[in-house]
mmCIF file of C-alpha atoms in Angstrom:
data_model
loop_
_atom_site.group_PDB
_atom_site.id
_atom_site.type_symbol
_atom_site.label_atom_id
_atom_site.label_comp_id
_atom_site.label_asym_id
_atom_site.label_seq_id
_atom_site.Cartn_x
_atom_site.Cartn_y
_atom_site.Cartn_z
ATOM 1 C CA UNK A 22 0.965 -10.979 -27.584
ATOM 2 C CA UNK A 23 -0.433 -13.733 -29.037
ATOM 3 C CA UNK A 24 -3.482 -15.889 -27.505
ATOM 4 C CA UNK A 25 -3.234 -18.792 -26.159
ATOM 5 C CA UNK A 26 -5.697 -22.098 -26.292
ATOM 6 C CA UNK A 27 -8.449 -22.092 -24.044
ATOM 7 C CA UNK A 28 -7.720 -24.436 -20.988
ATOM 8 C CA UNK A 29 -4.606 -22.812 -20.247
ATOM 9 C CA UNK A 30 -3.683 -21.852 -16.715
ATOM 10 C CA UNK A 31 -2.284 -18.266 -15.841
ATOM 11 C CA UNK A 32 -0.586 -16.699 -12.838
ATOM 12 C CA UNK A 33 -0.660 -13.178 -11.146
ATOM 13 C CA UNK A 34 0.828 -11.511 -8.498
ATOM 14 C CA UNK A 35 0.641 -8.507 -6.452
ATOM 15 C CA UNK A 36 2.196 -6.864 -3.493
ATOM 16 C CA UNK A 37 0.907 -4.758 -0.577
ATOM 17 C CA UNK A 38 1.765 -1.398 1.047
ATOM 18 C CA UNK A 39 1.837 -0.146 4.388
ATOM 19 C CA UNK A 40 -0.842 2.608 4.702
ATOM 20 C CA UNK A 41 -0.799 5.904 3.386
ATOM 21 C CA UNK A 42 1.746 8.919 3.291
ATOM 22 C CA UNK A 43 -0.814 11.125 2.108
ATOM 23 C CA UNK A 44 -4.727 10.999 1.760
ATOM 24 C CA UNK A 45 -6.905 13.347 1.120
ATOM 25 C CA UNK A 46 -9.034 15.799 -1.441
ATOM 26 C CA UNK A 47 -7.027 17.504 -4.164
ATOM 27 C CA UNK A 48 -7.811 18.818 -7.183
ATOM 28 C CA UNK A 49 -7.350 17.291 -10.556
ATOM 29 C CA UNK A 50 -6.234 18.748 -14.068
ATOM 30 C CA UNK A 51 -9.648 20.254 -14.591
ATOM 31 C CA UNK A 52 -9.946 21.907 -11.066
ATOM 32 C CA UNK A 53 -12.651 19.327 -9.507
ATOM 33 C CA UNK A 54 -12.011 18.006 -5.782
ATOM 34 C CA UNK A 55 -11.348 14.455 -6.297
ATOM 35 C CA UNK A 56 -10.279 12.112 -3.112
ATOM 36 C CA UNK A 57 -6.518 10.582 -3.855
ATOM 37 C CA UNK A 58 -3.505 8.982 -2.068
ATOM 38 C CA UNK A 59 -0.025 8.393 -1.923
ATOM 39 C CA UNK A 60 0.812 4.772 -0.511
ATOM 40 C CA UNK A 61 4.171 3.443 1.460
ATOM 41 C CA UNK A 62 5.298 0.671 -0.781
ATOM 42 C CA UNK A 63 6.097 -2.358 1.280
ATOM 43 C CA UNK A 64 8.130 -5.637 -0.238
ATOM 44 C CA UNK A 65 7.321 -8.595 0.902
ATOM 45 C CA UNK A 66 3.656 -10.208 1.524
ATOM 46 C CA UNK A 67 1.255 -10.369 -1.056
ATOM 47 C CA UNK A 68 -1.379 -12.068 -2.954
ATOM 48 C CA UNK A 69 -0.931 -14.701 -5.263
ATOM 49 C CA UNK A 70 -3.739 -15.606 -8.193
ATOM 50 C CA UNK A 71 -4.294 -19.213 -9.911
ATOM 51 C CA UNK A 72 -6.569 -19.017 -12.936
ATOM 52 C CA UNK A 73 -8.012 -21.850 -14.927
ATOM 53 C CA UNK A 74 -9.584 -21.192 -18.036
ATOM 54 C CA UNK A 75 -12.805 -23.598 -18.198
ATOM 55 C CA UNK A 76 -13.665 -23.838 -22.112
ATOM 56 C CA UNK A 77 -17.401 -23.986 -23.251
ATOM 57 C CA UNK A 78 -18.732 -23.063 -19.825
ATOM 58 C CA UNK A 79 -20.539 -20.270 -19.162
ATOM 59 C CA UNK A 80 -18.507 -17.197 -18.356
ATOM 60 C CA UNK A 81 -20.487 -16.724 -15.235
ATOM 61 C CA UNK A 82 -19.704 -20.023 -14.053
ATOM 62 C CA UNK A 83 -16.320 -19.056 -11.816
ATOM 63 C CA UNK A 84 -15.617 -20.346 -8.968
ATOM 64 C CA UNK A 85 -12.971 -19.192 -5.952
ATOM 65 C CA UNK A 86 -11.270 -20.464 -3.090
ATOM 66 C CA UNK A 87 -11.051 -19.442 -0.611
ATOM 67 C CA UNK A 88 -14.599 -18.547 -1.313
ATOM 68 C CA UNK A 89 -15.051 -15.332 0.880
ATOM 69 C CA UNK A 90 -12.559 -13.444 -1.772
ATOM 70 C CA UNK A 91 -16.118 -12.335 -3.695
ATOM 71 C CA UNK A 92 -13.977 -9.120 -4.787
ATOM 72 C CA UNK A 93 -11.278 -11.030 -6.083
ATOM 73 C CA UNK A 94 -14.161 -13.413 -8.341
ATOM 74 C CA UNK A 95 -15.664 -10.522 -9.233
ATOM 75 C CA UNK A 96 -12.776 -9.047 -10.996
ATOM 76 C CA UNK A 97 -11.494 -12.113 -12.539
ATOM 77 C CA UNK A 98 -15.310 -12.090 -14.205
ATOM 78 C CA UNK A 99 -14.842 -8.774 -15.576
ATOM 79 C CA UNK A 100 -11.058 -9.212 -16.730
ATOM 80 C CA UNK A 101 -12.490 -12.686 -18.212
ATOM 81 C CA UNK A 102 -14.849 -10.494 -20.495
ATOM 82 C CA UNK A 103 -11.898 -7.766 -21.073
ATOM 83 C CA UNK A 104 -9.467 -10.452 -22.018
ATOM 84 C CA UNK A 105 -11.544 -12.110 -24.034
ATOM 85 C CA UNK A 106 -12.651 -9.267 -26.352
ATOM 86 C CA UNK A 107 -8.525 -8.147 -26.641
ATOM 87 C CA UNK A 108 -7.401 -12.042 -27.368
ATOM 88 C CA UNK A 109 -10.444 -12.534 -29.525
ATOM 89 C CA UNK A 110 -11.144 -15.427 -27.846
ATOM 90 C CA UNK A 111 -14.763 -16.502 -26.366
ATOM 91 C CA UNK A 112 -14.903 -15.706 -22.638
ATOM 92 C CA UNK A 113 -15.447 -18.840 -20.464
ATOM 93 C CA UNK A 114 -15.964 -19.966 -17.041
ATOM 94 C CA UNK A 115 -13.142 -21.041 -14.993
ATOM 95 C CA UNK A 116 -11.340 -21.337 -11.420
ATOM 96 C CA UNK A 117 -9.703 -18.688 -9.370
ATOM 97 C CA UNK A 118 -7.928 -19.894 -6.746
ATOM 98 C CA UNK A 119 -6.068 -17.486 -3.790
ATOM 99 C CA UNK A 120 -3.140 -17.365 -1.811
ATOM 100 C CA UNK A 121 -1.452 -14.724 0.349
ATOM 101 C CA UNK A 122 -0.219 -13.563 3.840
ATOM 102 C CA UNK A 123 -1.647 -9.843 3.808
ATOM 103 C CA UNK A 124 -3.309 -9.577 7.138
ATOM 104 C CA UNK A 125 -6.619 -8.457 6.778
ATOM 105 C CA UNK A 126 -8.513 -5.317 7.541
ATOM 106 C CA UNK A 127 -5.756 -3.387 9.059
ATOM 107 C CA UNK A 128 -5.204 -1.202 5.576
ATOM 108 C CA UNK A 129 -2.631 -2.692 3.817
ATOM 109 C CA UNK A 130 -4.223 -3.153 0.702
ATOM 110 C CA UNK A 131 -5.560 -6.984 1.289
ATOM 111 C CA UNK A 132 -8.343 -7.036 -1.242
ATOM 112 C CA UNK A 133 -6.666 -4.561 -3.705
ATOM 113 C CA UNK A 134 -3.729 -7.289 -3.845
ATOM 114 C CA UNK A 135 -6.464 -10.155 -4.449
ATOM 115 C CA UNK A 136 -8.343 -7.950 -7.421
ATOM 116 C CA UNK A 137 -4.757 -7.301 -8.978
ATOM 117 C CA UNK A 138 -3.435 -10.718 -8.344
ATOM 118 C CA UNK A 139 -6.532 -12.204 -10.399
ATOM 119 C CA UNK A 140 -6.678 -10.261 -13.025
ATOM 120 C CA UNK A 141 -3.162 -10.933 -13.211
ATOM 121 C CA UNK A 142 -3.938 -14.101 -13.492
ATOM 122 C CA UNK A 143 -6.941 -14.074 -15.958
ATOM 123 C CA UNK A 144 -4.794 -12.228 -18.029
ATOM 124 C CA UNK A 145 -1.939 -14.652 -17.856
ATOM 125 C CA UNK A 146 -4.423 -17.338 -18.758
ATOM 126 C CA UNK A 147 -5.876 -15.380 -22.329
ATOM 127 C CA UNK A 148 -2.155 -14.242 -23.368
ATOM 128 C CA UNK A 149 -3.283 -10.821 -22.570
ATOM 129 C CA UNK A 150 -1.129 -7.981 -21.186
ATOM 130 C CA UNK A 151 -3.452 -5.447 -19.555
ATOM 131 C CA UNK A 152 -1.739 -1.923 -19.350
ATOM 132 C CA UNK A 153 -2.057 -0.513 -15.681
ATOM 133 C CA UNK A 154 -5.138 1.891 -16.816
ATOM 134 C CA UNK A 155 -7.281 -0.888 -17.424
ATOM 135 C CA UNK A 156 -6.259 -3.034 -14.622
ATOM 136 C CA UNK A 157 -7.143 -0.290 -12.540
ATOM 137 C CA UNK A 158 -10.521 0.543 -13.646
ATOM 138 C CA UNK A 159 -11.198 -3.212 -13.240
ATOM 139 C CA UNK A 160 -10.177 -3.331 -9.601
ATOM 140 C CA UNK A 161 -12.824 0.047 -9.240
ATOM 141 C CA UNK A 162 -15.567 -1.814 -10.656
ATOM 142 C CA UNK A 163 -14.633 -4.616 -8.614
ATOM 143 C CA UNK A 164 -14.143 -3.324 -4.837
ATOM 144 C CA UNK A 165 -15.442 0.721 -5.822
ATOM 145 C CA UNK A 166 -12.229 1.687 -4.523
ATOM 146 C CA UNK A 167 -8.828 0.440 -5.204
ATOM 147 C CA UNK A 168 -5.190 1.057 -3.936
ATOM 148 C CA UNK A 169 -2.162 1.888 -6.615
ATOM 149 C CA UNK A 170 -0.726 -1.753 -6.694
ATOM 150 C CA UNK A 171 -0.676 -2.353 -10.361
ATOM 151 C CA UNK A 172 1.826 0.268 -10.677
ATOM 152 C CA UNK A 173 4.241 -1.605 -8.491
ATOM 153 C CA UNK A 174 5.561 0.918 -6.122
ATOM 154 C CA UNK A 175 6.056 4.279 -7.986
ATOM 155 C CA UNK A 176 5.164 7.453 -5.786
ATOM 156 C CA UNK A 177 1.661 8.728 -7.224
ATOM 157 C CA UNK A 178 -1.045 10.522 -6.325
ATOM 158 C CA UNK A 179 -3.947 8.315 -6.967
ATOM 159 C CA UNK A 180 -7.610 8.814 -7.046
ATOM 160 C CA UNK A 181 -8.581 5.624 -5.401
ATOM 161 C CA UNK A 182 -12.478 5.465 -6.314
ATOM 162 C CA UNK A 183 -11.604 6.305 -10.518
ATOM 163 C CA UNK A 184 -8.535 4.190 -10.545
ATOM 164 C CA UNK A 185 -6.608 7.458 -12.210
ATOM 165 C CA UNK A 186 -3.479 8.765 -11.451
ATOM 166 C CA UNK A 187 -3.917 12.527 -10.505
ATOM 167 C CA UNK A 188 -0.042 13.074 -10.421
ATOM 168 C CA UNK A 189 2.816 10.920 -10.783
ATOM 169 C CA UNK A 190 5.526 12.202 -8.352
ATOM 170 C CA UNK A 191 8.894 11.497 -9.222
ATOM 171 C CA UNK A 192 10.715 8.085 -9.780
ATOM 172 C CA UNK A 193 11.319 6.806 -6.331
ATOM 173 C CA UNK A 194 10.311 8.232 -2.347
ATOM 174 C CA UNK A 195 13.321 9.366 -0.318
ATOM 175 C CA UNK A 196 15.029 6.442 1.382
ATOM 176 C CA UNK A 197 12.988 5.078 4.624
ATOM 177 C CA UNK A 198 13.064 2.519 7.018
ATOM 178 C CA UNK A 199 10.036 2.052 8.126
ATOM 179 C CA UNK A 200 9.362 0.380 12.041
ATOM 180 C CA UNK A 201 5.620 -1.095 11.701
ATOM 181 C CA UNK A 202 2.917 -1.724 14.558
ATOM 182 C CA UNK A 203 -0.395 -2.156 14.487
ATOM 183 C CA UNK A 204 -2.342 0.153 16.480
ATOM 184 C CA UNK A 205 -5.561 -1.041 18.573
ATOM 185 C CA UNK A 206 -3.621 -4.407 19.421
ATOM 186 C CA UNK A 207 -3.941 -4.979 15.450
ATOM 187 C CA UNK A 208 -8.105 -5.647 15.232
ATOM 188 C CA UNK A 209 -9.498 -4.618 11.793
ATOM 189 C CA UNK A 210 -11.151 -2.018 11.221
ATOM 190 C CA UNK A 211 -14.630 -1.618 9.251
ATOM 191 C CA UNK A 212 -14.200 1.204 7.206
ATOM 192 C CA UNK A 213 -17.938 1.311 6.333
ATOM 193 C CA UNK A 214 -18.382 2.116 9.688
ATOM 194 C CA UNK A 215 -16.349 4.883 9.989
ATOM 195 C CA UNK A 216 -18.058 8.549 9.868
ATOM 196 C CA UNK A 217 -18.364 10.283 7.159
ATOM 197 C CA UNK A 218 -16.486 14.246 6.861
ATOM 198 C CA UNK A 219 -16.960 16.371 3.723
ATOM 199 C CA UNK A 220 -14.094 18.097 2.925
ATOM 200 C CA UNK A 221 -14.111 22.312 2.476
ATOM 201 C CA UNK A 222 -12.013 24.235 0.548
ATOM 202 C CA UNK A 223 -10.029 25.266 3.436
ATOM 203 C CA UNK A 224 -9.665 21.154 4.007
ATOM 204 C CA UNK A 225 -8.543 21.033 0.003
ATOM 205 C CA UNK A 226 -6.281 23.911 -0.123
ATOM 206 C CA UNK A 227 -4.566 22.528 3.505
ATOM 207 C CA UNK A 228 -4.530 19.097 1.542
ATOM 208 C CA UNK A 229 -2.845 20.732 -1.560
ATOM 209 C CA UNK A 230 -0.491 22.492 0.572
ATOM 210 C CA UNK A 231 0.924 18.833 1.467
ATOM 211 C CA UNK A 232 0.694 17.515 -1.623
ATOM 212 C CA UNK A 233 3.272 20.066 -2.829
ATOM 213 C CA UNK A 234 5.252 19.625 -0.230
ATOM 214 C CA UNK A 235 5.219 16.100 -0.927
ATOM 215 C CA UNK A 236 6.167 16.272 -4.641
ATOM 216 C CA UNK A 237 9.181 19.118 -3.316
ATOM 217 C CA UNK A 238 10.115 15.910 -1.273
ATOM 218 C CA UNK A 239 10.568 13.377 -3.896
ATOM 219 C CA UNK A 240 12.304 15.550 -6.254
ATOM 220 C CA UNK A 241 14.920 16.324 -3.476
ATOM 221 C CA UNK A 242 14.728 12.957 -1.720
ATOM 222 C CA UNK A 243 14.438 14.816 1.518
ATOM 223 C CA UNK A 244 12.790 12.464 4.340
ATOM 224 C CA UNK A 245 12.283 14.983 6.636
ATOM 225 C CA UNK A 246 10.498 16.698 4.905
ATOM 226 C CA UNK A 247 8.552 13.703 3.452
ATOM 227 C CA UNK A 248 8.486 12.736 7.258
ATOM 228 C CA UNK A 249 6.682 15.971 7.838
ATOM 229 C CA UNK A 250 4.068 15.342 5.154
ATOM 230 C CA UNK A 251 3.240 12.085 6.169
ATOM 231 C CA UNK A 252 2.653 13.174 10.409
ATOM 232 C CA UNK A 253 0.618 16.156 9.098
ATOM 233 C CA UNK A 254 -1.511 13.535 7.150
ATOM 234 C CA UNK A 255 -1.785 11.141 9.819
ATOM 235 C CA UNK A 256 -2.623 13.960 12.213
ATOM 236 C CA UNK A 257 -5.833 15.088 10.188
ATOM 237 C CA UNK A 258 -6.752 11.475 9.695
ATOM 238 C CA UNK A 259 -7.346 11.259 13.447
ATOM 239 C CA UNK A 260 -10.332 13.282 13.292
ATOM 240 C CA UNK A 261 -12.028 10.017 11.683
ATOM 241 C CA UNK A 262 -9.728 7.356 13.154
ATOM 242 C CA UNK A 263 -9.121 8.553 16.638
ATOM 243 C CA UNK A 264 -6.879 6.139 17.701
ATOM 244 C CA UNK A 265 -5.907 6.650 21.114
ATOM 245 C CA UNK A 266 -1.891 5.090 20.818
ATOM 246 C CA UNK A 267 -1.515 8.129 18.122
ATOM 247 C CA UNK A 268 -0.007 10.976 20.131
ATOM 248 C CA UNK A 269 2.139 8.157 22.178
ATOM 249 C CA UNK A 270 3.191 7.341 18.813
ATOM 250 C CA UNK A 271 4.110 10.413 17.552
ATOM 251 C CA UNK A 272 6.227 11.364 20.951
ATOM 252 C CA UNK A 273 8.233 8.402 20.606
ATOM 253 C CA UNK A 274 9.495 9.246 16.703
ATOM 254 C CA UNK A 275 10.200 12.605 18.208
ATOM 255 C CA UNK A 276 12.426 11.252 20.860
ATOM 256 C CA UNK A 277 14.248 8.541 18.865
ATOM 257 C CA UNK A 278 14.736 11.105 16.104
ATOM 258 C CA UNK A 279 12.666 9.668 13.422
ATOM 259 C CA UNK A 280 11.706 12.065 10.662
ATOM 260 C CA UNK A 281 7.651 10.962 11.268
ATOM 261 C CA UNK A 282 5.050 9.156 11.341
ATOM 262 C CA UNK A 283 2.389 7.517 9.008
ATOM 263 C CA UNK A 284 -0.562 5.311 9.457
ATOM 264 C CA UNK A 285 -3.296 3.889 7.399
ATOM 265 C CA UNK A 286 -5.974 5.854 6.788
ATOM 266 C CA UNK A 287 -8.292 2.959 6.468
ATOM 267 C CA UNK A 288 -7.320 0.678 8.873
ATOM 268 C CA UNK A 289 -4.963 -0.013 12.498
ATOM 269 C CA UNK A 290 -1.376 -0.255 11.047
ATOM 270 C CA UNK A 291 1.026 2.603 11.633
ATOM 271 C CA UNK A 292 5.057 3.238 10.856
ATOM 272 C CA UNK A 293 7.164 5.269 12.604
ATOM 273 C CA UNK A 294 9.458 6.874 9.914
ATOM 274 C CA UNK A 295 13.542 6.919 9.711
ATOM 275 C CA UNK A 296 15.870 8.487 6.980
ATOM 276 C CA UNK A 297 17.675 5.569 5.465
ATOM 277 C CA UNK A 298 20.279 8.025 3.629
ATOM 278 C CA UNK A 299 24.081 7.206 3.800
ATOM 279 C CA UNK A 300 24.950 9.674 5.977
ATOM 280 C CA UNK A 301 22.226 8.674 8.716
ATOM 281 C CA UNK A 302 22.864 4.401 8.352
ATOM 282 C CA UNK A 303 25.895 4.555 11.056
ATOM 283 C CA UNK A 304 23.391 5.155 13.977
ATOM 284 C CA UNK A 305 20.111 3.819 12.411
ATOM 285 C CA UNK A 306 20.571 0.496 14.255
ATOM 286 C CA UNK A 307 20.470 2.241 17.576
ATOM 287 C CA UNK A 308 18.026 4.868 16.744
ATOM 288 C CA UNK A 309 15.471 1.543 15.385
ATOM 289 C CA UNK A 310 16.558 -0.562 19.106
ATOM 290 C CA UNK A 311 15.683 2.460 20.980
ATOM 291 C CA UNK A 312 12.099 2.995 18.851
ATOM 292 C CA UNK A 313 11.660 -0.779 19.447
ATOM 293 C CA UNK A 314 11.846 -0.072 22.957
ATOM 294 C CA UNK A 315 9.946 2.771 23.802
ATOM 295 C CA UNK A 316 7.118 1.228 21.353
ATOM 296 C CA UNK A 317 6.998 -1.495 23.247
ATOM 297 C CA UNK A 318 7.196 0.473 26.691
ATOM 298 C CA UNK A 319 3.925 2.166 25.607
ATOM 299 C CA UNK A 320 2.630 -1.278 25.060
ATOM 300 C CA UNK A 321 2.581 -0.731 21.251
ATOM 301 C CA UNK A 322 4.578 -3.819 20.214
ATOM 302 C CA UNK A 323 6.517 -3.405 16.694
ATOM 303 C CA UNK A 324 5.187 -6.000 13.977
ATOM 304 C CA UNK A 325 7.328 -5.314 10.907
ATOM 305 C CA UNK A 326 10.512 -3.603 9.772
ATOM 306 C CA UNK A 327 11.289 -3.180 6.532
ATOM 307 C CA UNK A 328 13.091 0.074 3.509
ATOM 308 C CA UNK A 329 11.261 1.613 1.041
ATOM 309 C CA UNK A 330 12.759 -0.193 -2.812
ATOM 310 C CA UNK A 331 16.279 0.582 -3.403
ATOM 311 C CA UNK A 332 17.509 1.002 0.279
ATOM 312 C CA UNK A 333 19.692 -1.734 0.971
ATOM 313 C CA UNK A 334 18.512 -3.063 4.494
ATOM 314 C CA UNK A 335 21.141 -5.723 5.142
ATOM 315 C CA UNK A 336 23.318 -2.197 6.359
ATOM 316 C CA UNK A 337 21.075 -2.098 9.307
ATOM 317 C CA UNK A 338 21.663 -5.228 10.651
ATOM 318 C CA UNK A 339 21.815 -4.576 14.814
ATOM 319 C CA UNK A 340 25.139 -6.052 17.015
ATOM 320 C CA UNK A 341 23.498 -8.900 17.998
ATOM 321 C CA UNK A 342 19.832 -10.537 17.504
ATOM 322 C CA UNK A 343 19.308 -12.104 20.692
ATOM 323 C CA UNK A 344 17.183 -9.188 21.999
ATOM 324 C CA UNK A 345 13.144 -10.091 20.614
ATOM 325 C CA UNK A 346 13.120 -6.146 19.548
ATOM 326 C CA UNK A 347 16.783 -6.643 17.893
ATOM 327 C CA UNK A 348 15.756 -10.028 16.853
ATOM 328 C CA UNK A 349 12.766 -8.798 14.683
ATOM 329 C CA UNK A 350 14.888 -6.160 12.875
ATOM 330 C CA UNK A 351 17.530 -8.858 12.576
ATOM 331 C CA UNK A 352 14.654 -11.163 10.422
ATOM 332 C CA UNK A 353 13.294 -8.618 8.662
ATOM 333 C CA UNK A 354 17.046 -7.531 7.132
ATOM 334 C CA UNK A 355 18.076 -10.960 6.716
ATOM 335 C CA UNK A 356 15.363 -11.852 4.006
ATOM 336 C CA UNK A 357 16.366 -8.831 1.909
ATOM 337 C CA UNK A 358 20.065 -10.503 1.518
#
């Protein structure tokens, strides 16, 4: 690609997810315990980068607004000095600038989509294209840990604090459609607070156990059995997270015949997990009311609803939106027309 003149303005853009599927320890090609994850793609909100390419100034000089994104500036400084030695052009100050409509702190990837977003952008700005490797080792250096965003929805197992994919799981998940809440009426959640528990090798070879499972999953595009995968996951991750709403939530996808549950490991938000396949979509509409529902009856209100990529949610539309639980499903399928 070739350069462009200094004083040039580029764009990025990145999307979010919706917690993990899996999370946990697993080992990598050479045997070592290395934490990774598999993330629930989610379409929809995301971050959006402005960068401004100041020339002469110093390459430290870079501002951001909103100025609290100090992740987000501190990748666009080091994808200013990576862009700048690929373009062969001198690295320069400039102006980051961030939009979005990720809530915040509830594990959906916020400040991953900001990092991407602006390095996106930087890029955009020094005619660079950044393969995914090096966008994600600039997002680790950035925030120490990073969700798989850059590689724009494909099922991997990712080691979050290297920004390396430990296994790459098959082309697409199984089809879902996902009913979102977010649990502990939606507060955020410090994850620096959180305790601290080592994983043994019993905890890796139960981990590896899943991750198999998982990959057995994909290949078959079975979402029970994902479903399956995903509750065992989310079950283990309540020794740190302890949410109280879990086993309420977890009851109700048993008795509206969902195929599981998942939840963030990092944060409040939490799906309850349906098999979008053709031969389930006649009754989905009704199974997704009656989850609504009984959510709600356990004072867990729904927040999103929303398919995994491919799954064409416009076939779920309910009979009739005037019901708030029908009326949310209703919104959430009509922007996908």
């Amino acid at each position: 690609m070739t350069p462009r003149t200094t004083g040039t303005t580029g764009r990025g853009q990145a999307p979010c997810h919706h917690g993990e599927i899996l999370q946990g320890v697993f080992r990598d090609g050479a045997g070592r315990p290395c934490p990774g994850l598999v993330t629930l793609p989610m379409a929809g909100p995301g971050s959006s980068a402005v960068f401004t390419i100041r020339p002469g100034t110093d390459p430290q000089a870079l501002t951001v607004a909103p100025a609290a994104r100090t992740k987000a500036a501190r990748a666009a400084a080091l994808a200013v000095a990576e862009c700048a030695r690929r373009s062969g052009l001198p690295p320069s100050g400039g102006e980051l600038r961030l939009a979005g409509d990720i809530p915040v702190g509830l594990g959906m990837g916020s400040s991953t989509s900001d990092v991407i977003a602006a390095v996106r952008a930087v890029a955009d700005a020094y005619g660079v294209r950044l393969p995914t490797g090096a966008v994600a080792r600039i997002a680790v250096r950035a925030e120490l840990a990073c969700d798989p965003l850059m590689l724009d929805g494909r099922p991997v197992l990712f080691a979050q604090r290297e920004g390396r994919v430990l296994e790459v799981l098959g082309a697409a998940l199984p089809p879902l459609l996902v009913v979102g809440c977010d649990l502990g009426g939606g507060a955020p959640v410090d994850t620096l607070a959180l305790p601290v528990r080592e994983a043994g090798e019993a905890d890796v070879r139960a981990w590896e156990r899943l991750r198999a499972l998982l990959r057995r999953a994909v290949a078959a595009q079975d979402a029970r059995l994902l479903g399956a995968v995903a509750t065992a996951s989310a079950r283990r991750g309540q020794r740190v997270l302890g949410h109280p709403e879990f086993e309420a939530l977890a009851a109700v996808a048993r008795r509206v015949g969902a195929v599981g549950v998942q939840i963030a490991h990092s944060g409040a938000v939490a799906g309850v997990l349906f098999d979008a396949a053709r031969a389930a979509a006649p009754g989905l509409p009704y199974q997704v009311r009656g989850c609504l529902d009984a959510l709600d009856a356990h004072g867990i209100p729904a927040a999103r609803v929303f398919a995994t990529p491919g799954v064409r949610v416009r076939a779920y539309t309910p009979i009739s939106p005037s019901h708030p639980a029908e009326e949310l499903l209703w919104t959430s399928t009509s922007r996908s027309r």
